[in-house]
CSV table of C-alpha atoms and ligand atoms in Angstrom, one decimal:
chain,number,residue,atom,x,y,z
O,1,MET,CA,-1.6,-6.8,4.6
O,2,LYS,CA,-2.0,-9.2,7.5
O,3,SER,CA,-2.4,-12.8,6.6
O,4,ALA,CA,-1.3,-16.2,8.0
O,5,ALA,CA,1.1,-16.5,5.1
O,6,ALA,CA,2.6,-13.1,5.8
O,7,PHE,CA,3.1,-14.0,9.4
O,8,ASP,CA,4.8,-17.3,8.6
O,9,ALA,CA,7.1,-15.4,6.2
O,10,ILE,CA,8.0,-12.9,9.0
O,11,THR,CA,8.6,-15.8,11.4
O,12,ARG,CA,11.1,-17.3,9.0
O,13,VAL,CA,12.9,-13.9,8.7
O,14,LEU,CA,13.2,-13.5,12.4
O,15,ASP,CA,14.3,-17.1,13.0
O,16,GLY,CA,18.0,-16.9,13.6
O,17,LEU,CA,18.2,-13.3,12.5
O,18,THR,CA,20.3,-12.2,15.4
O,19,ARG,CA,22.7,-15.1,14.8
O,20,ARG,CA,23.2,-14.3,11.0
O,21,SER,CA,23.2,-10.5,11.3
O,22,PRO,CA,25.6,-8.7,13.7
O,23,PHE,CA,23.6,-5.5,12.9
O,24,TYR,CA,20.4,-7.0,14.3
O,25,ARG,CA,22.3,-8.8,17.1
O,26,GLU,CA,23.3,-5.4,18.4
O,27,LYS,CA,20.0,-3.7,17.6
O,28,TYR,CA,17.8,-6.3,19.2
O,29,ASP,CA,20.1,-6.9,22.1
O,30,GLY,CA,18.0,-8.0,25.1
O,31,LEU,CA,15.0,-8.9,22.9
O,32,ASP,CA,14.0,-12.5,22.4
O,33,LEU,CA,12.7,-12.8,18.8
O,34,ASP,CA,11.3,-16.2,19.6
O,35,LEU,CA,8.7,-14.5,21.7
O,36,VAL,CA,7.3,-12.7,18.6
O,37,SER,CA,4.3,-14.9,18.3
O,38,ASP,CA,1.5,-12.7,16.9
O,39,TRP,CA,1.0,-9.4,15.0
O,40,GLU,CA,0.9,-7.4,18.2
O,41,SER,CA,4.4,-8.6,19.4
O,42,PHE,CA,5.8,-8.0,15.9
O,43,GLU,CA,4.4,-4.5,15.8
O,44,ARG,CA,6.2,-3.8,19.1
O,45,LEU,CA,9.6,-4.5,17.6
O,46,PRO,CA,11.7,-1.3,17.3
O,47,PHE,CA,11.8,0.3,13.8
O,48,THR,CA,15.0,0.1,11.7
O,49,GLU,CA,16.0,3.7,10.9
O,50,LYS,CA,18.1,5.1,8.1
O,51,ALA,CA,20.6,6.4,10.6
O,52,ASP,CA,21.0,2.8,12.0
O,53,LEU,CA,22.0,1.7,8.5
O,54,ARG,CA,24.4,4.6,8.2
O,55,ASP,CA,26.1,3.6,11.4
O,56,ALA,CA,26.7,0.1,10.0
O,57,TYR,CA,29.0,1.6,7.2
O,58,PRO,CA,30.7,0.1,5.4
O,59,LEU,CA,29.6,-3.6,5.5
O,60,GLY,CA,28.0,-3.9,8.9
O,61,LEU,CA,24.6,-4.9,7.4
O,62,ALA,CA,25.9,-8.1,5.9
O,63,ALA,CA,24.0,-11.1,7.3
O,64,VAL,CA,25.9,-13.8,5.2
O,65,PRO,CA,29.6,-14.8,5.0
O,66,GLU,CA,31.8,-12.7,2.7
O,67,GLU,CA,31.9,-15.5,0.0
O,68,GLU,CA,28.2,-15.2,-0.5
O,69,ILE,CA,28.2,-11.5,-1.3
O,70,VAL,CA,28.3,-10.8,-5.0
O,71,ARG,CA,27.6,-7.1,-5.2
O,72,ILE,CA,27.0,-3.9,-3.2
O,73,HIS,CA,24.8,-0.9,-3.9
O,74,SER,CA,24.8,2.4,-2.1
O,75,SER,CA,22.1,4.9,-1.4
O,76,SER,CA,22.5,8.3,-3.1
O,77,GLY,CA,22.5,10.1,0.2
O,78,THR,CA,23.5,13.7,-0.4
O,79,THR,CA,24.8,14.3,3.1
O,80,GLY,CA,27.0,12.3,5.4
O,81,THR,CA,27.9,8.6,5.4
O,82,PRO,CA,26.4,6.6,2.6
O,83,ILE,CA,24.4,3.4,3.2
O,84,ILE,CA,25.9,0.2,1.7
O,85,ILE,CA,23.6,-2.7,1.0
O,86,PRO,CA,25.3,-6.1,0.3
O,87,TYR,CA,23.5,-8.5,-2.2
O,88,THR,CA,23.8,-12.3,-2.6
O,89,ALA,CA,23.4,-14.0,-5.9
O,90,GLY,CA,19.9,-14.9,-4.8
O,91,ASP,CA,19.1,-11.3,-3.9
O,92,VAL,CA,20.2,-10.1,-7.3
O,93,GLU,CA,18.0,-12.7,-8.9
O,94,ASP,CA,15.0,-12.0,-6.7
O,95,TRP,CA,15.3,-8.3,-7.6
O,96,ALA,CA,15.3,-9.1,-11.3
O,97,ILE,CA,12.2,-11.4,-10.9
O,98,GLN,CA,10.3,-8.6,-9.2
O,99,PHE,CA,11.4,-6.1,-11.8
O,100,ALA,CA,10.3,-8.5,-14.6
O,101,ARG,CA,6.9,-8.6,-12.9
O,102,CYS,CA,6.8,-4.9,-13.1
O,103,TYR,CA,7.4,-4.8,-16.8
O,104,GLU,CA,4.8,-7.6,-17.3
O,105,LEU,CA,2.2,-5.7,-15.3
O,106,ALA,CA,2.9,-2.7,-17.5
O,107,GLY,CA,2.4,-4.8,-20.7
O,108,VAL,CA,6.0,-4.6,-21.7
O,109,THR,CA,7.1,-7.7,-23.8
O,110,ASN,CA,10.2,-9.2,-25.4
O,111,LEU,CA,9.4,-7.2,-28.5
O,112,ASP,CA,10.0,-3.9,-26.7
O,113,ARG,CA,13.1,-1.8,-26.8
O,114,ILE,CA,13.8,-0.4,-23.4
O,115,HIS,CA,15.6,2.9,-23.2
O,116,VAL,CA,17.1,3.1,-19.7
O,117,THR,CA,18.1,6.6,-18.6
O,118,PRO,CA,18.6,6.2,-14.8
O,119,GLY,CA,22.2,6.1,-13.7
O,120,TYR,CA,24.3,2.9,-13.5
O,121,GLY,CA,26.9,2.3,-10.8
O,122,LEU,CA,26.5,2.5,-7.0
O,123,TRP,CA,23.0,3.7,-7.4
O,124,THR,CA,20.5,0.8,-7.9
O,125,ALA,CA,18.4,2.3,-10.6
O,126,GLY,CA,20.0,1.6,-14.1
O,127,ILE,CA,21.1,-1.9,-13.4
O,128,GLY,CA,17.7,-2.9,-12.0
O,129,PHE,CA,15.8,-1.6,-15.0
O,130,GLN,CA,18.3,-3.6,-17.2
O,131,ALA,CA,18.2,-6.9,-15.3
O,132,GLY,CA,14.4,-7.0,-15.3
O,133,ALA,CA,14.2,-6.2,-19.0
O,134,GLU,CA,16.7,-8.9,-19.9
O,135,ARG,CA,14.7,-11.4,-17.8
O,136,ILE,CA,11.6,-10.8,-20.0
O,137,GLY,CA,13.8,-11.0,-23.1
O,138,ALA,CA,13.4,-7.3,-24.2
O,139,MET,CA,16.2,-5.3,-25.9
O,140,VAL,CA,17.9,-3.0,-23.5
O,141,ILE,CA,19.4,0.3,-24.6
O,142,PRO,CA,21.5,1.1,-21.5
O,143,MET,CA,21.9,4.9,-22.0
O,144,GLY,CA,22.3,6.1,-18.4
O,145,PRO,CA,21.6,9.8,-17.8
O,146,GLY,CA,22.7,12.9,-19.6
O,147,ASN,CA,23.6,13.9,-23.2
O,148,THR,CA,20.2,14.8,-24.4
O,149,ASP,CA,21.3,15.0,-28.0
O,150,LYS,CA,22.4,11.4,-28.0
O,151,GLN,CA,19.4,10.3,-26.0
O,152,ILE,CA,17.0,11.6,-28.6
O,153,GLN,CA,19.1,10.4,-31.6
O,154,MET,CA,19.3,6.8,-30.2
O,155,MET,CA,15.6,7.0,-29.4
O,156,ILE,CA,14.8,7.8,-33.0
O,157,ASP,CA,17.3,5.5,-34.7
O,158,LEU,CA,16.7,2.5,-32.5
O,159,LYS,CA,13.0,3.1,-32.3
O,160,SER,CA,12.9,2.8,-28.5
O,161,THR,CA,9.4,1.8,-27.3
O,162,VAL,CA,9.7,2.1,-23.5
O,163,LEU,CA,11.3,5.0,-21.7
O,164,CYS,CA,12.6,4.4,-18.1
O,165,ALA,CA,13.4,7.7,-16.3
O,166,THR,CA,12.8,9.9,-13.3
O,167,SER,CA,9.8,12.2,-13.8
O,168,SER,CA,11.9,15.3,-14.1
O,169,TYR,CA,14.2,13.7,-16.7
O,170,ALA,CA,11.2,12.4,-18.6
O,171,LEU,CA,9.8,15.9,-18.6
O,172,LEU,CA,13.1,17.4,-19.8
O,173,LEU,CA,13.2,14.8,-22.7
O,174,ALA,CA,9.6,15.5,-23.6
O,175,GLU,CA,10.3,19.2,-23.8
O,176,GLU,CA,13.4,18.8,-25.9
O,177,ILE,CA,11.6,16.5,-28.3
O,178,GLU,CA,8.8,19.0,-28.7
O,179,LYS,CA,11.4,21.9,-29.1
O,180,ARG,CA,13.1,20.0,-31.9
O,181,GLY,CA,9.9,19.0,-33.6
O,182,VAL,CA,10.9,15.4,-33.8
O,183,GLY,CA,7.8,14.0,-32.0
O,184,ASP,CA,6.7,12.1,-35.1
O,185,LYS,CA,10.0,10.2,-35.2
O,186,ILE,CA,9.6,8.9,-31.6
O,187,HIS,CA,8.2,5.3,-31.2
O,188,LEU,CA,7.7,5.3,-27.5
O,189,ARG,CA,4.5,3.7,-26.2
O,190,LYS,CA,5.2,3.4,-22.5
O,191,GLY,CA,7.0,5.3,-19.9
O,192,ILE,CA,8.2,3.7,-16.6
O,193,ILE,CA,8.8,6.5,-14.2
O,194,GLY,CA,10.8,6.1,-10.9
O,195,SER,CA,8.6,7.0,-8.0
O,196,GLU,CA,9.1,10.5,-6.6
O,197,ARG,CA,6.2,12.7,-5.9
O,198,TRP,CA,4.9,14.2,-9.2
O,199,GLY,CA,1.7,15.9,-9.9
O,200,GLU,CA,-1.1,15.2,-12.3
O,201,LYS,CA,-0.2,18.1,-14.6
O,202,MET,CA,3.3,16.9,-15.0
O,203,ARG,CA,2.1,13.4,-15.7
O,204,ARG,CA,-0.3,14.7,-18.4
O,205,ARG,CA,2.4,16.8,-20.0
O,206,ILE,CA,4.8,13.9,-20.2
O,207,ALA,CA,2.2,11.5,-21.4
O,208,ASP,CA,0.8,13.9,-24.0
O,209,GLU,CA,4.1,15.1,-25.4
O,210,LEU,CA,5.7,11.7,-25.6
O,211,GLY,CA,2.5,9.9,-26.6
O,212,VAL,CA,2.9,7.2,-23.9
O,213,GLN,CA,1.1,5.5,-21.1
O,214,LEU,CA,2.9,6.1,-17.8
O,215,TYR,CA,3.6,3.7,-15.0
O,216,ASP,CA,4.9,4.6,-11.5
O,217,ILE,CA,7.6,2.2,-10.3
O,218,TYR,CA,8.4,2.0,-6.6
O,219,GLY,CA,11.4,0.9,-4.6
O,220,LEU,CA,14.4,2.1,-2.6
O,221,THR,CA,18.0,1.1,-2.5
O,222,GLU,CA,17.7,-0.2,1.0
O,223,ILE,CA,15.1,-2.7,-0.2
O,224,TYR,CA,16.5,-4.1,-3.5
O,225,GLY,CA,16.0,-0.9,-5.5
O,226,PRO,CA,13.2,0.1,-7.9
O,227,GLY,CA,10.9,-2.8,-8.8
O,228,ILE,CA,9.2,-3.8,-5.6
O,229,GLY,CA,5.9,-2.3,-6.9
O,230,ILE,CA,4.4,-0.6,-10.0
O,231,SER,CA,1.1,0.9,-11.1
O,232,CYS,CA,-1.0,-0.9,-13.7
O,233,ASP,CA,-3.2,0.3,-16.6
O,234,HIS,CA,-5.9,1.4,-14.2
O,235,GLU,CA,-3.7,4.0,-12.5
O,236,CYS,CA,-5.1,3.4,-9.1
O,237,GLY,CA,-2.1,3.1,-6.9
O,238,MET,CA,0.8,0.7,-7.2
O,239,HIS,CA,0.7,-3.1,-6.8
O,240,TYR,CA,3.5,-4.5,-4.7
O,241,TRP,CA,5.0,-7.9,-4.4
O,242,ASP,CA,3.8,-9.1,-1.0
O,243,ASP,CA,5.6,-12.4,-1.3
O,244,TYR,CA,8.9,-10.4,-1.2
O,245,VAL,CA,8.0,-7.5,1.1
O,246,TYR,CA,5.7,-6.9,4.0
O,247,PHE,CA,4.2,-3.4,4.2
O,248,GLU,CA,2.9,-1.5,7.2
O,249,ILE,CA,1.6,2.0,7.3
O,250,VAL,CA,2.1,3.9,10.5
O,251,ASP,CA,1.6,7.3,12.0
O,252,GLN,CA,4.9,9.1,11.5
O,253,HIS,CA,4.8,10.6,15.0
O,254,THR,CA,3.5,7.8,17.2
O,255,GLY,CA,4.7,4.8,15.1
O,256,GLU,CA,1.3,3.1,15.6
O,257,GLN,CA,-0.6,1.5,12.7
O,258,VAL,CA,-3.0,3.9,11.1
O,259,PRO,CA,-6.6,2.8,10.5
O,260,GLU,CA,-7.0,1.0,7.1
O,261,GLY,CA,-6.9,3.4,4.2
O,262,GLU,CA,-5.5,6.4,6.0
O,263,ILE,CA,-2.3,8.1,5.0
O,264,GLY,CA,0.9,7.4,7.0
O,265,GLU,CA,4.5,6.4,6.7
O,266,LEU,CA,5.4,3.2,4.8
O,267,VAL,CA,7.4,0.7,6.8
O,268,VAL,CA,8.9,-2.3,5.0
O,269,THR,CA,10.1,-5.8,6.2
O,270,THR,CA,11.9,-7.8,3.6
O,271,LEU,CA,10.7,-11.4,3.4
O,272,ARG,CA,13.4,-13.1,1.4
O,273,LYS,CA,16.5,-10.9,1.4
O,274,GLN,CA,19.6,-12.7,2.5
O,275,GLY,CA,22.5,-10.2,2.1
O,276,ALA,CA,20.9,-7.5,4.2
O,277,PRO,CA,17.5,-8.4,5.6
O,278,LEU,CA,15.6,-5.4,7.0
O,279,VAL,CA,12.8,-5.6,9.7
O,280,ARG,CA,10.3,-2.7,10.0
O,281,TYR,CA,12.4,-0.3,8.0
O,282,ARG,CA,11.1,3.3,8.0
O,283,THR,CA,10.9,4.6,4.4
O,284,HIS,CA,9.7,8.1,5.3
O,285,ASP,CA,7.4,7.8,2.2
O,286,LEU,CA,3.8,8.8,2.8
O,287,THR,CA,1.1,6.6,1.3
O,288,ARG,CA,-1.9,4.5,2.2
O,289,PHE,CA,-3.3,1.1,1.4
O,290,MET,CA,-5.8,1.0,-1.4
O,291,PRO,CA,-8.9,-0.9,-0.6
O,292,GLY,CA,-10.5,-3.7,-2.6
O,293,GLU,CA,-9.5,-5.6,-5.7
O,294,CYS,CA,-8.0,-3.9,-8.7
O,295,ALA,CA,-9.9,-3.9,-12.0
O,296,CYS,CA,-6.8,-5.3,-13.7
O,297,GLY,CA,-7.3,-8.6,-11.9
O,298,SER,CA,-3.9,-8.7,-10.3
O,299,ARG,CA,-4.0,-10.4,-6.9
O,300,TYR,CA,-1.2,-8.3,-5.6
O,301,PRO,CA,-2.2,-5.6,-3.0
O,302,ARG,CA,-1.8,-1.9,-3.7
O,303,ILE,CA,-0.6,1.2,-2.0
O,304,ASP,CA,-1.3,4.7,-3.3
O,305,THR,CA,1.3,6.5,-5.4
O,306,ILE,CA,3.8,8.2,-3.0
O,307,LEU,CA,2.1,11.3,-1.7
O,308,GLY,CA,5.2,12.9,-0.2
O,309,ARG,CA,8.0,12.4,2.2
O,310,THR,CA,7.6,12.7,6.0
O,311,ASP,CA,10.6,15.1,5.9
O,312,ASP,CA,9.0,17.2,3.1
O,313,MET,CA,6.4,18.3,5.6
O,314,VAL,CA,7.1,21.8,6.8
O,315,LYS,CA,5.3,23.9,9.4
O,316,VAL,CA,4.6,27.5,8.3
O,317,LYS,CA,2.8,29.8,10.6
O,318,GLY,CA,1.6,26.8,12.5
O,319,VAL,CA,0.2,25.0,9.4
O,320,ASN,CA,1.6,21.7,8.3
O,321,ILE,CA,2.2,21.7,4.6
O,322,PHE,CA,3.2,19.1,2.0
O,323,PRO,CA,4.5,20.0,-1.4
O,324,ALA,CA,1.8,17.7,-2.8
O,325,GLN,CA,-0.9,20.2,-1.5
O,326,ILE,CA,0.7,23.0,-3.4
O,327,ASP,CA,0.8,20.9,-6.5
O,328,GLU,CA,-2.9,20.2,-6.1
O,329,CYS,CA,-3.6,23.9,-5.8
O,330,LEU,CA,-1.6,24.8,-8.9
O,331,ARG,CA,-3.4,22.0,-10.8
O,332,GLU,CA,-6.7,23.9,-10.3
O,333,VAL,CA,-5.4,27.3,-11.5
O,334,GLU,CA,-5.6,27.9,-15.2
O,335,GLY,CA,-2.4,29.3,-16.6
O,336,ALA,CA,-0.1,27.7,-13.9
O,337,SER,CA,2.2,24.9,-14.9
O,338,SER,CA,3.2,21.8,-12.9
O,339,GLU,CA,6.7,22.9,-11.9
O,340,PHE,CA,7.1,24.7,-8.6
O,341,GLN,CA,9.5,25.5,-5.8
O,342,ILE,CA,8.7,26.6,-2.3
O,343,MET,CA,11.0,29.0,-0.3
O,344,ILE,CA,10.4,29.7,3.4
O,345,ASP,CA,12.0,32.6,5.2
O,346,HIS,CA,11.7,34.2,8.6
O,347,LEU,CA,11.5,38.0,8.0
O,348,GLU,CA,10.8,40.6,10.7
O,349,GLY,CA,9.6,38.0,13.1
O,350,LYS,CA,7.3,36.3,10.6
O,351,ASP,CA,7.4,33.2,8.4
O,352,VAL,CA,7.1,34.0,4.8
O,353,MET,CA,6.4,31.4,2.2
O,354,THR,CA,7.1,32.1,-1.4
O,355,VAL,CA,5.8,29.8,-4.1
O,356,PHE,CA,7.7,30.0,-7.4
O,357,PHE,CA,5.7,28.4,-10.2
O,358,GLU,CA,5.9,28.4,-14.0
O,359,ALA,CA,3.2,30.4,-15.7
O,360,LEU,CA,2.1,29.4,-19.2
O,361,GLU,CA,2.9,31.8,-22.0
O,362,GLY,CA,0.2,34.3,-23.1
O,363,LYS,CA,-1.3,34.5,-19.6
O,364,HIS,CA,-1.5,37.6,-17.6
O,365,ARG,CA,1.1,37.0,-14.9
O,366,GLU,CA,-0.3,39.2,-12.1
O,367,GLY,CA,-3.7,37.6,-12.7
O,368,VAL,CA,-2.3,34.0,-12.4
O,369,GLU,CA,-0.3,35.0,-9.3
O,370,ALA,CA,-3.4,36.4,-7.6
O,371,ALA,CA,-5.4,33.3,-8.5
O,372,VAL,CA,-2.6,31.0,-7.0
O,373,ARG,CA,-2.5,33.1,-3.8
O,374,GLN,CA,-6.3,32.9,-3.4
O,375,LYS,CA,-6.4,29.2,-4.2
O,376,ILE,CA,-3.7,28.4,-1.6
O,377,LYS,CA,-5.5,30.6,0.9
O,378,ASP,CA,-8.8,28.9,0.3
O,379,LYS,CA,-7.5,25.3,0.3
O,380,ILE,CA,-4.6,25.4,2.9
O,381,GLY,CA,-5.5,28.5,4.9
O,382,LEU,CA,-2.1,30.1,4.4
O,383,THR,CA,-1.2,33.4,2.7
O,384,ILE,CA,1.8,33.0,0.5
O,385,VAL,CA,3.8,35.2,-1.9
O,386,PRO,CA,3.2,34.0,-5.4
O,387,MET,CA,6.0,34.4,-7.9
O,388,ALA,CA,5.3,33.4,-11.5
O,389,VAL,CA,8.3,32.5,-13.7
O,390,THR,CA,8.7,31.5,-17.3
O,391,VAL,CA,8.2,27.9,-18.3
O,392,GLY,CA,11.6,26.2,-18.3
O,393,GLU,CA,13.1,28.5,-15.7
O,394,LEU,CA,12.8,26.1,-12.7
O,395,PRO,CA,15.4,23.4,-12.7
O,396,ARG,CA,14.8,19.9,-14.2
O,397,SER,CA,17.4,17.3,-13.4
O,398,GLU,CA,18.1,13.7,-13.8
O,399,LYS,CA,18.1,13.2,-10.1
O,400,LYS,CA,15.4,14.1,-7.8
O,401,THR,CA,14.8,17.9,-7.6
O,402,PRO,CA,14.3,19.4,-4.2
O,403,ARG,CA,11.1,21.5,-4.0
O,404,VAL,CA,11.3,23.0,-0.6
O,405,PHE,CA,14.0,25.4,0.5
O,406,ASP,CA,13.6,26.2,4.2
O,407,ASN,CA,15.9,29.2,5.0
O,408,ARG,CA,14.6,29.6,8.6
O,409,TYR,CA,17.2,27.5,10.4
L,1,ZN,ZN1,-4.1,-3.2,-11.1
């Protein structure tokens, strides 16, 4: 959100940036950052793209001397060169401060026992959940991912009260706990779930089966990691720490600011990061600013929970589709579960979209399939091929699960 304080903070970031950062010296070659004197000139600065960060591999993003770098993290990119982000001691501390705020907003205290299942290592997740928890004085159980038997055993024996996980792993644990009939031995009261797009049905299943209140936590490796924002008890978007990050929401095609409250791509400028400051970084996450004050009383502004990724959008028979829309349709069909995958093929000169979804037991499959086809036709205007499968048949994983398989290219 634009304010005089935000602009002052941005001015401090830009001051001397091209001197400190060889990356920005090259990127902004020919631009005089001293001429950035108002919002308009700031919004004309070129975006920083993921590909730019990749080109800086391995340590080209560093904006401080070697002796000030205490750690690196790397994005979990599945293809090509990874992105390496260097952190100073101050960056590591700032990240923990923000993460501690997240826990506090979620009502987590030093009496909680925090079960951390996201991975440790190059990925930012595990260590971020841990550092924030230690900062508020809670007890960390640093599980990391995998080994479901041990996860559940430790959860029971140590009486874990807070589960940190991706949504798909939280769902897997919830299903395993139900299958084993040990729900009454679980002491969880809150779930802090790494932000990926997840539907209302999935949320309700995790919350009901684990008996927890859920919070969406936001962040990305390029900008500290998870912890730069979180939802509160009122579940109306995610508060973010505007003293650490400046958010813009732009039209993904034109790059222009969208009107207040409209959906667009989130663009982030770091306000305090020293090791690898980023200016106008395109996240490819789709969201919108939430208007007004939150009922929780927090003064921090909010964005909506992530509605999708710009690269998730696929065009089928001339219609733009987000996985989130399919999720919404499934939510409205009785007998359809929250898990789904989309497959797009080009057959005999035509696009064919198949939607695989899990049908609840005891429902007439053909009937549910017909209802899903009709719902998607009505709401999105596209005729699809519905394919019901048994609950548990679609993959759940500890990492993010791809939902769209486009076989056309
Ligand atoms: Zn709130």
